[in-house]
Coordinates of C-alpha atoms and ligand atoms in Angstrom, one line a residue:
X1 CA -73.1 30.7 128.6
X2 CA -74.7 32.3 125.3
X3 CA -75.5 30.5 122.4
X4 CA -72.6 32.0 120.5
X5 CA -69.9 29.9 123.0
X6 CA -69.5 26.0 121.8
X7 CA -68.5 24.7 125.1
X8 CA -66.9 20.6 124.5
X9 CA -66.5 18.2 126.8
X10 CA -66.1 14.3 127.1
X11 CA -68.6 12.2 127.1
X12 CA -69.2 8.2 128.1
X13 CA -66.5 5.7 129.3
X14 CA -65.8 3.5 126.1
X15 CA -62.8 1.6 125.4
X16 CA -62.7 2.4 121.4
X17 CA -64.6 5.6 120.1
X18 CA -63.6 9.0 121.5
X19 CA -66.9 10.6 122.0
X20 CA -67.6 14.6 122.8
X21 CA -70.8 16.6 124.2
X22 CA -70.2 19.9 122.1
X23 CA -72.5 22.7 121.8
X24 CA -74.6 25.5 123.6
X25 CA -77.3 26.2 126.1
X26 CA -80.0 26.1 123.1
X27 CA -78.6 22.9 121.4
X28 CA -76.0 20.6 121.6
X29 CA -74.9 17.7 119.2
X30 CA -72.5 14.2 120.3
X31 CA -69.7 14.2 118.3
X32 CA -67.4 11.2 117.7
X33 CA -64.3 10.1 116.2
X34 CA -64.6 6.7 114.4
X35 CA -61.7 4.2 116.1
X36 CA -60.8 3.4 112.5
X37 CA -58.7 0.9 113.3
X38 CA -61.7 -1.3 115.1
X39 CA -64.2 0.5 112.2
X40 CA -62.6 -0.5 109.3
X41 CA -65.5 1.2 107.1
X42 CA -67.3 3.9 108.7
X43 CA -69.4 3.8 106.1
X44 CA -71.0 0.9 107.3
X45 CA -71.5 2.4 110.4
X46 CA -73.3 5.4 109.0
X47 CA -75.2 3.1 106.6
X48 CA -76.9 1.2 109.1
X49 CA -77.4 3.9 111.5
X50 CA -79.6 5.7 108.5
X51 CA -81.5 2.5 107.5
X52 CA -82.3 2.0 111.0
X53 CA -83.5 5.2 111.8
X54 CA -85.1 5.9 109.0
X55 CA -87.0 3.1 109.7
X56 CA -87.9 3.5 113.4
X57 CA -89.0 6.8 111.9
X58 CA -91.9 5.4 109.4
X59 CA -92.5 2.8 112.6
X60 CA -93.7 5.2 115.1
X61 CA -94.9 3.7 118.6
X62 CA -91.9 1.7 118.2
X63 CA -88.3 3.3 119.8
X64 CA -86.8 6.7 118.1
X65 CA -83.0 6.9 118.1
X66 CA -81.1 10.1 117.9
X67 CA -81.1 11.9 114.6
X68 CA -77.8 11.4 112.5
X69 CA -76.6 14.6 111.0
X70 CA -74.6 16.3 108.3
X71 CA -71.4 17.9 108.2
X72 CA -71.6 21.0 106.1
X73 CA -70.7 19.4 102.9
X74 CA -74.0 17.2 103.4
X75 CA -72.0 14.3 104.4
X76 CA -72.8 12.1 107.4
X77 CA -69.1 11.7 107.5
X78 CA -66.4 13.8 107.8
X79 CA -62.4 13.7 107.2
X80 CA -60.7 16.2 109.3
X81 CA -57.3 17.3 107.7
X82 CA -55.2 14.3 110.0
X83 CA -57.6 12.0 108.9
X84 CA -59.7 11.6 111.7
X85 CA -63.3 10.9 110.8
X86 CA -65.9 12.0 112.7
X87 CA -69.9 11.7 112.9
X88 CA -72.6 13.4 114.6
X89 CA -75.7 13.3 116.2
X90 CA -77.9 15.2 117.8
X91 CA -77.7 15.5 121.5
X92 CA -81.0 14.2 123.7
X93 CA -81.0 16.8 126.2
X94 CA -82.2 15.8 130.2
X95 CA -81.1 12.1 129.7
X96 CA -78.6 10.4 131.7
X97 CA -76.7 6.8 131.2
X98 CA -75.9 5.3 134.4
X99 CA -72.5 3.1 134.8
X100 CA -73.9 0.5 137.4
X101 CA -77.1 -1.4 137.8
X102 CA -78.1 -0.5 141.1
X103 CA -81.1 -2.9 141.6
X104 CA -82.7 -5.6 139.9
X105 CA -85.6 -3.4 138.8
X106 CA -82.7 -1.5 136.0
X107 CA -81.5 -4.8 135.2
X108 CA -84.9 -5.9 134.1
X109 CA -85.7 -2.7 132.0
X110 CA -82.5 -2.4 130.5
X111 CA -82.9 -6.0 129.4
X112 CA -86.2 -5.6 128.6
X113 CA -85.6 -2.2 126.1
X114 CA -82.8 -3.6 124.7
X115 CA -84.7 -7.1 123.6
X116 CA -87.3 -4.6 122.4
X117 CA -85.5 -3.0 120.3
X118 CA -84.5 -6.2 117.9
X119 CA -88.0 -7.1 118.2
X120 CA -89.5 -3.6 116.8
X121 CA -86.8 -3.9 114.2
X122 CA -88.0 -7.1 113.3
X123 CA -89.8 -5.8 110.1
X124 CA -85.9 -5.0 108.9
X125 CA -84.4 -7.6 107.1
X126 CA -81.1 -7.7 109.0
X127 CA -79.3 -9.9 106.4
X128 CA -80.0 -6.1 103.9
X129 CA -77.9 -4.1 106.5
X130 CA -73.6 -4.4 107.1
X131 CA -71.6 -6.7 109.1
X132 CA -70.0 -3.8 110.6
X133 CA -67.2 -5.8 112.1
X134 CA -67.0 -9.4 110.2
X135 CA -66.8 -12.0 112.8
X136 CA -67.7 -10.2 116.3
X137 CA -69.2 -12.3 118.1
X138 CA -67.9 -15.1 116.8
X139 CA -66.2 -17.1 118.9
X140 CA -64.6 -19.7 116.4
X141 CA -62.8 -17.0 115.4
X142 CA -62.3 -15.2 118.6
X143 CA -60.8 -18.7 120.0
X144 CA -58.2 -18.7 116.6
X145 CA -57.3 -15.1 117.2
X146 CA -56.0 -16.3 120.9
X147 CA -54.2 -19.2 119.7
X148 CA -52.2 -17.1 117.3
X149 CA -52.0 -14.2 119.7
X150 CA -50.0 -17.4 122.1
X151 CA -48.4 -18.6 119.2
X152 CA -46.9 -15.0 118.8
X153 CA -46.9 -13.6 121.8
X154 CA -43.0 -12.0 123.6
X155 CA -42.2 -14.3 126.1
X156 CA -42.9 -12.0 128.9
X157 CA -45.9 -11.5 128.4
X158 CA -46.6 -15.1 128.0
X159 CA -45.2 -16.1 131.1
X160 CA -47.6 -13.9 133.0
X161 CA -50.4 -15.0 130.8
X162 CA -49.6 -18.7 131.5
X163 CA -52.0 -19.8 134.3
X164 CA -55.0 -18.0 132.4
X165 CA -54.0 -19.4 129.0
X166 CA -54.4 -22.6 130.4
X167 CA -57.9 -22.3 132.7
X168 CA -59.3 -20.5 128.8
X169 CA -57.8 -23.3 127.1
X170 CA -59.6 -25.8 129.2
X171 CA -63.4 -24.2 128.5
X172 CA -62.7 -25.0 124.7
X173 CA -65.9 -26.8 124.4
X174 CA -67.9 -23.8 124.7
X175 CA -66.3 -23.3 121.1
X176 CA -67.9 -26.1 119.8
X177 CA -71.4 -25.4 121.5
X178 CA -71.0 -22.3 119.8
X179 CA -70.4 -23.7 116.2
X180 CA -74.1 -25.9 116.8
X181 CA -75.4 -22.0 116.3
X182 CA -74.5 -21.9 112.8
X183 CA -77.9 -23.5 112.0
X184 CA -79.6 -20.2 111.2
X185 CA -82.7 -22.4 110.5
X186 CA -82.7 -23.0 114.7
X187 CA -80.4 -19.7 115.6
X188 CA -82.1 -16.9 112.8
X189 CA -80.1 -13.8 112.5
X190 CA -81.0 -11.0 114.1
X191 CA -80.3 -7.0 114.8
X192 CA -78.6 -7.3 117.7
X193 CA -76.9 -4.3 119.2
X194 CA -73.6 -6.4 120.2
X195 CA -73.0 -4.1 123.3
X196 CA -75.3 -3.9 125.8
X197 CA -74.3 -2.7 128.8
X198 CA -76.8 -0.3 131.0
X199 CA -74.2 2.9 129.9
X200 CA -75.9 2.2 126.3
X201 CA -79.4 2.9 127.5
X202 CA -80.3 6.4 128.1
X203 CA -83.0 7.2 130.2
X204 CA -84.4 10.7 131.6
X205 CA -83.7 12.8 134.1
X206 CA -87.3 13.6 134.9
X207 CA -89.3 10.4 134.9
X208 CA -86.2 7.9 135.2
X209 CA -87.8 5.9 132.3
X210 CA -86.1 4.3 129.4
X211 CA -85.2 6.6 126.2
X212 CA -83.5 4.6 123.4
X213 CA -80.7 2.4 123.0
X214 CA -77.4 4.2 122.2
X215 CA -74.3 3.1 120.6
X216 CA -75.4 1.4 117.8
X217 CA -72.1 1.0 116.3
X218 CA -72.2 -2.2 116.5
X219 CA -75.8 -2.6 115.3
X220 CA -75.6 -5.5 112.9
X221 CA -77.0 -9.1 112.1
X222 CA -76.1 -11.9 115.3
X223 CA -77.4 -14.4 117.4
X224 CA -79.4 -14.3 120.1
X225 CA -76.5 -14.5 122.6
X226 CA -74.7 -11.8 122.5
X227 CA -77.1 -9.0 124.0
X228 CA -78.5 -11.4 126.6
X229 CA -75.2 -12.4 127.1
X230 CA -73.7 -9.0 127.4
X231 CA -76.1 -8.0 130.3
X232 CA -75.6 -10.8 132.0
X233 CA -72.0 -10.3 131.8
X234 CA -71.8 -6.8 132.5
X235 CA -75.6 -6.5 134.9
X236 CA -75.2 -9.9 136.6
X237 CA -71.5 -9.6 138.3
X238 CA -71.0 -8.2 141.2
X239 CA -68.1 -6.1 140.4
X240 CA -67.6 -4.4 137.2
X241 CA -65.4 -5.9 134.1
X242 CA -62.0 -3.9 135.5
X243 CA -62.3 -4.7 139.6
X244 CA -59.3 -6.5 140.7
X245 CA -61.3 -7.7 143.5
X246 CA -61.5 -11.2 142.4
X247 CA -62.7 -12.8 146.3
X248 CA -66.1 -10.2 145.3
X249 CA -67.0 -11.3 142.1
X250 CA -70.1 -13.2 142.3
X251 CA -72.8 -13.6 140.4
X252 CA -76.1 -11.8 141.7
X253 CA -78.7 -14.5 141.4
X254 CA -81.7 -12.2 141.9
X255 CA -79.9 -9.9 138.9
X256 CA -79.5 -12.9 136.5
X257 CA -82.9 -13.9 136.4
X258 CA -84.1 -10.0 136.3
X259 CA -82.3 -9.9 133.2
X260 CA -83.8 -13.4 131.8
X261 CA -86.9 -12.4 132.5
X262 CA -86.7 -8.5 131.0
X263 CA -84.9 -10.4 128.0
X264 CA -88.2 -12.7 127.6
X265 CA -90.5 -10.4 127.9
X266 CA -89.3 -7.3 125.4
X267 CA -88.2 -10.0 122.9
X268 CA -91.5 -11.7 122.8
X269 CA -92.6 -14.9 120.6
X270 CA -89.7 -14.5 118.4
X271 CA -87.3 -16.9 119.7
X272 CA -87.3 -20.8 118.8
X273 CA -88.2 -23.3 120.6
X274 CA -84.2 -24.1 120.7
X275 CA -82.8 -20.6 121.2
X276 CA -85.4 -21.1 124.5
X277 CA -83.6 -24.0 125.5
X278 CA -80.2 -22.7 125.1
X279 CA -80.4 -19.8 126.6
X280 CA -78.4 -19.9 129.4
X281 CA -75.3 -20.7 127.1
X282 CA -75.6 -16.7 126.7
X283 CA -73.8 -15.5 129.7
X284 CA -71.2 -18.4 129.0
X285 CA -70.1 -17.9 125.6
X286 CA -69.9 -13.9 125.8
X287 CA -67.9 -14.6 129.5
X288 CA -66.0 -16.6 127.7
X289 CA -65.5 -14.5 124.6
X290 CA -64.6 -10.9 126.3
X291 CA -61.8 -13.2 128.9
X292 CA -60.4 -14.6 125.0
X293 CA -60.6 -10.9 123.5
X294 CA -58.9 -9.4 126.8
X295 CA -56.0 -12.3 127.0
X296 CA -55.1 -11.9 123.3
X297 CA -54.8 -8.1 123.7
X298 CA -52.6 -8.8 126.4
X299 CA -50.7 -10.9 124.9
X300 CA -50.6 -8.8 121.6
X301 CA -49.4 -5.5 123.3
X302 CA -52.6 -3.7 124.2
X303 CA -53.1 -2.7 120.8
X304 CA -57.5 -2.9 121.1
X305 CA -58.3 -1.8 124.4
X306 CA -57.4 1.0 125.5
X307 CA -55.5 0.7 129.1
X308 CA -54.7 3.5 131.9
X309 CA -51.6 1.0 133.8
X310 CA -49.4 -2.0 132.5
X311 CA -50.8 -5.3 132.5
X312 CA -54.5 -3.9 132.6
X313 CA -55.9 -6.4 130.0
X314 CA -54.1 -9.2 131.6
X315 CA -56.4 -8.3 134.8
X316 CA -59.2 -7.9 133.1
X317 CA -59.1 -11.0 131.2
X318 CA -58.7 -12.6 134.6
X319 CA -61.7 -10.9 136.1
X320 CA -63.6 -12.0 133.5
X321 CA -62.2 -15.9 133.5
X322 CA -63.4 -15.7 137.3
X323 CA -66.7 -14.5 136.6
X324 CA -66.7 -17.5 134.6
X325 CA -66.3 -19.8 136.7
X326 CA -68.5 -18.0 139.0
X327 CA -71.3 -18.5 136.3
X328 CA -70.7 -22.0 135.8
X329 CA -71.0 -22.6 138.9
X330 CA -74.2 -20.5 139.6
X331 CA -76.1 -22.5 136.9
X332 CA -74.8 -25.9 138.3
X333 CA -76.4 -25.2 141.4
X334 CA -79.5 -22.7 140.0
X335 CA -80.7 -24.4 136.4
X336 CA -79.2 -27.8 137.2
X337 CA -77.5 -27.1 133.9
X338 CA -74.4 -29.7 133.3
X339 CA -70.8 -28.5 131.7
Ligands
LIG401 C1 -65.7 -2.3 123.7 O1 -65.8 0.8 123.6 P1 -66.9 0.1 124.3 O2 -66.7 0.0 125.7 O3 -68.2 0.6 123.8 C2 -66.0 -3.4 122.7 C3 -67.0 -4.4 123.2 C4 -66.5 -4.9 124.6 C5 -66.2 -3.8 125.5 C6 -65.6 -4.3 126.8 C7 -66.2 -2.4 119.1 O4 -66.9 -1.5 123.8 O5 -67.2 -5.5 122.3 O6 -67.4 -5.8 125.1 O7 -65.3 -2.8 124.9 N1 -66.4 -2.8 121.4 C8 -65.7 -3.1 120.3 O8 -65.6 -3.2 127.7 O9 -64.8 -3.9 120.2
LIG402 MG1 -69.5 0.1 122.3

C-alpha cells in the first residue's frame, strides 16, 4: 500500500469508545469517537489529556504519552455532521497491547508502570485537572445507582437478577469501609488512570518492554484503590471479566502478590501509612464495584455496556460477584484479613 491509500481498521476491545487504526505505510494516527453518552464533556477529556502531556513533555525521563492532535480547523475536537465527535492521536508504531497476563512477570510490570505513572505525575496538582466522570469510582454512589436501578427495574429482569441482588446486597459494608476514604488528609487524591487493565499498557514489539499507559480517558483525581484494584480485578482472576466458567474462577495467588508488589514499588514513598494498611480493600471494593455497575446495567436494559447476547451483563455481574467471593476468601486464608 502507498502512502496515498488511508487503509482503517478497528482497534482494541473496549466496552464504550469506538476506536480506529487509520492511516498509511509512512504514518498512521488512532482515531476515536467520544461515547458521549458516558463522556458527557469531551472537553474534559481533551483538557486533561493536554495538561498531562504537556507536562510529561517538560518532565522528560519521566513516561511520554502519544501526541494529541488537531483536526484541520486546529481543534483537538471534532463534530462530524451526525454529531459524532471524534479525537486523535498519533499512532505508536511496533507496539502491541496484550489481552491476558500470561505470567506473573507482566502482572508485576504492568502494575509497576501503571503506579509509576501517578507517581511521575505527582508534580501535577490533580485537584487543577477535570473530574471527567463525577463520581467513578465512587462507590456510595455506585451502591445508590443499584438500589434505584432494583427499585425500577421490569420485573423480568428482576427476577433473574434476584439471587445476585441479594449475595451484592449482603457485601454492603464494603460501602461503608469505602466512605472512611473520604478523609483525603489519610486517602490524598491522586491521578489515577481509573482503568487499568494490561490492554491499557502498550509495550513493543521488539524489546517486549513497557511503552506508556494508554487510555487516559479516564485520567482524573481518585484514590488509591482503583488502579491497584483494577489489576487485581482484571490481572489476578483466573478467567477474564466475561467467562461463564464460574467452577474456574480463582484467584491466582502468585498473580496477586506480583501485582502488590509491582504496585509498591512504581508508586514509591507516596502512600500513607494508612493507605499501606488498607490496601488489600483495593481488589474488594473495585470487585465489588464493577459486579454493582454490571447488575444495574442489567437491570436498566443494557444501556452502558455494550453486549454481543441477551443477558450478557447479568453474567458478567455474576462472574464478577464470584471472583468476589473468591477474593474474600483468598485474603482470609493469605493476609489473615477479617470481613
Ligand atoms: C469500561 O470501555 P472500557 O473497556 O475501556 C469502563 C470501565 C470498566 C470496564 C469493564 C468509562 O472500560 O470502568 O471497568 O468497561 N469504562 C467506563 O470492562 O465506564
Ligand atoms: Mg477504558
Amino acid at each position: 500500500m502507498g502512502p496515498g491509500k488511508i487503509a482503517i481498521e478497528s482497534l482494541g476491545h473496549g466496552l464504550i469508545h469506538h476506536t480506529y487504526k487509520v492511516g498509511h505505510s509512512e504514518r498512521k494516527i488512532v482515531l476515536q469517537a467520544i461515547n458521549t453518552g458516558v463522556f458527557k464533556k469531551p472537553e474534559d477529556i481533551i483538557y486533561n489529556y493536554r495538561e498531562t502531556y504537556q507536562y510529561l513533555e517538560k518532565h522528560k525521563g519521566a513516561i511520554g504519552i502519544p501526541e494529541p492532535l488537531q483536526a484541520i480547523n486546529g481543534q483537538f475536537l471534532w463534530t462530524d455532521e451526525e454529531n459524532n465527535c471524534w479525537r486523535a492521536l498519533e499512532f505508536v508504531h511496533h507496539s502491541y497491547s496484550p489481552l491476558t497476563a500470561d505470567n506473573e512477570e507482566a502482572a508485576y510490570t504492568v502494575s509497576k508502570n501503571f503506579a509509576a505513572f501517578t507517581r511521575s505525575l505527582e508534580g501535577l496538582n490533580a485537584q487543577t485537572l477535570k473530574e471527567i466522570i463525577p463520581d467513578f469510582h465512587n462507590l456510595s454512589f455506585r451502591y445508590r445507582q443499584f438500589k434505584k436501578a432494583v427499585a425500577t427495574s421490569q420485573p423480568d429482569r428482576l427476577t433473574k437478577a434476584t439471587p445476585v441482588i441479594s449475595s451484592l446486597k449482603e457485601r454492603r459494608s464494603l460501602v461503608d469501609y469505602y466512605d472512611t476514604l473520604a478523609d483525603a488528609k489519610k486517602y490524598p487524591f491522586r491521578l489515577m488512570h481509573h482503568d487499568c487493565k494490561i490492554s491499557n499498557i502498550l509495550f513493543d514489539l521488539n524489546t517486549d518492554g513497557v511503552i506508556c499507559p494508554v487510555d487516559l480517558d479516564t485520567l482524573m483525581p481518585g484514590k488509591f484503590i482503583s488502579d491497584l484494584g483494577d489489576m487485581i480485578r482484571t490481572m489476578a482472576s483466573s478467567e477474564d471479566e466475561d467467562s461463564i466458567h464460574w467452577e474456574s474462577i480463582t484467584i491466582r495467588s502468585s498473580f496477586y502478590n506480583a501485582i502488590l508488589e509491582g504496585y509498591l514499588e512504581g508508586i514509591g514513598p507516596i502512600l500513607t501509612e494508612e493507605e499501606k494498611k488498607n490496601i488489600h480493600y483495593s481488589g474488594l471494593l473495585l470487585v465489588y464495584m464493577q459486579a454493582l455497575r454490571f447488575l444495574t446495567d442489567f437491570l436498566l436494559g443494557d444501556r452502558y455496556y455494550k453486549t454481543s447476547y441477551p443477558e450478557q451483563n447479568l453474567k458478567r455481574a455474576l462472574n464478577q460477584l464470584t471472583l468476589l467471593e473468591r477474593l474474600e476468601g483468598f485474603l482470609k486464608a493469605e493476609y489473615s484479613m477479617e470481613m
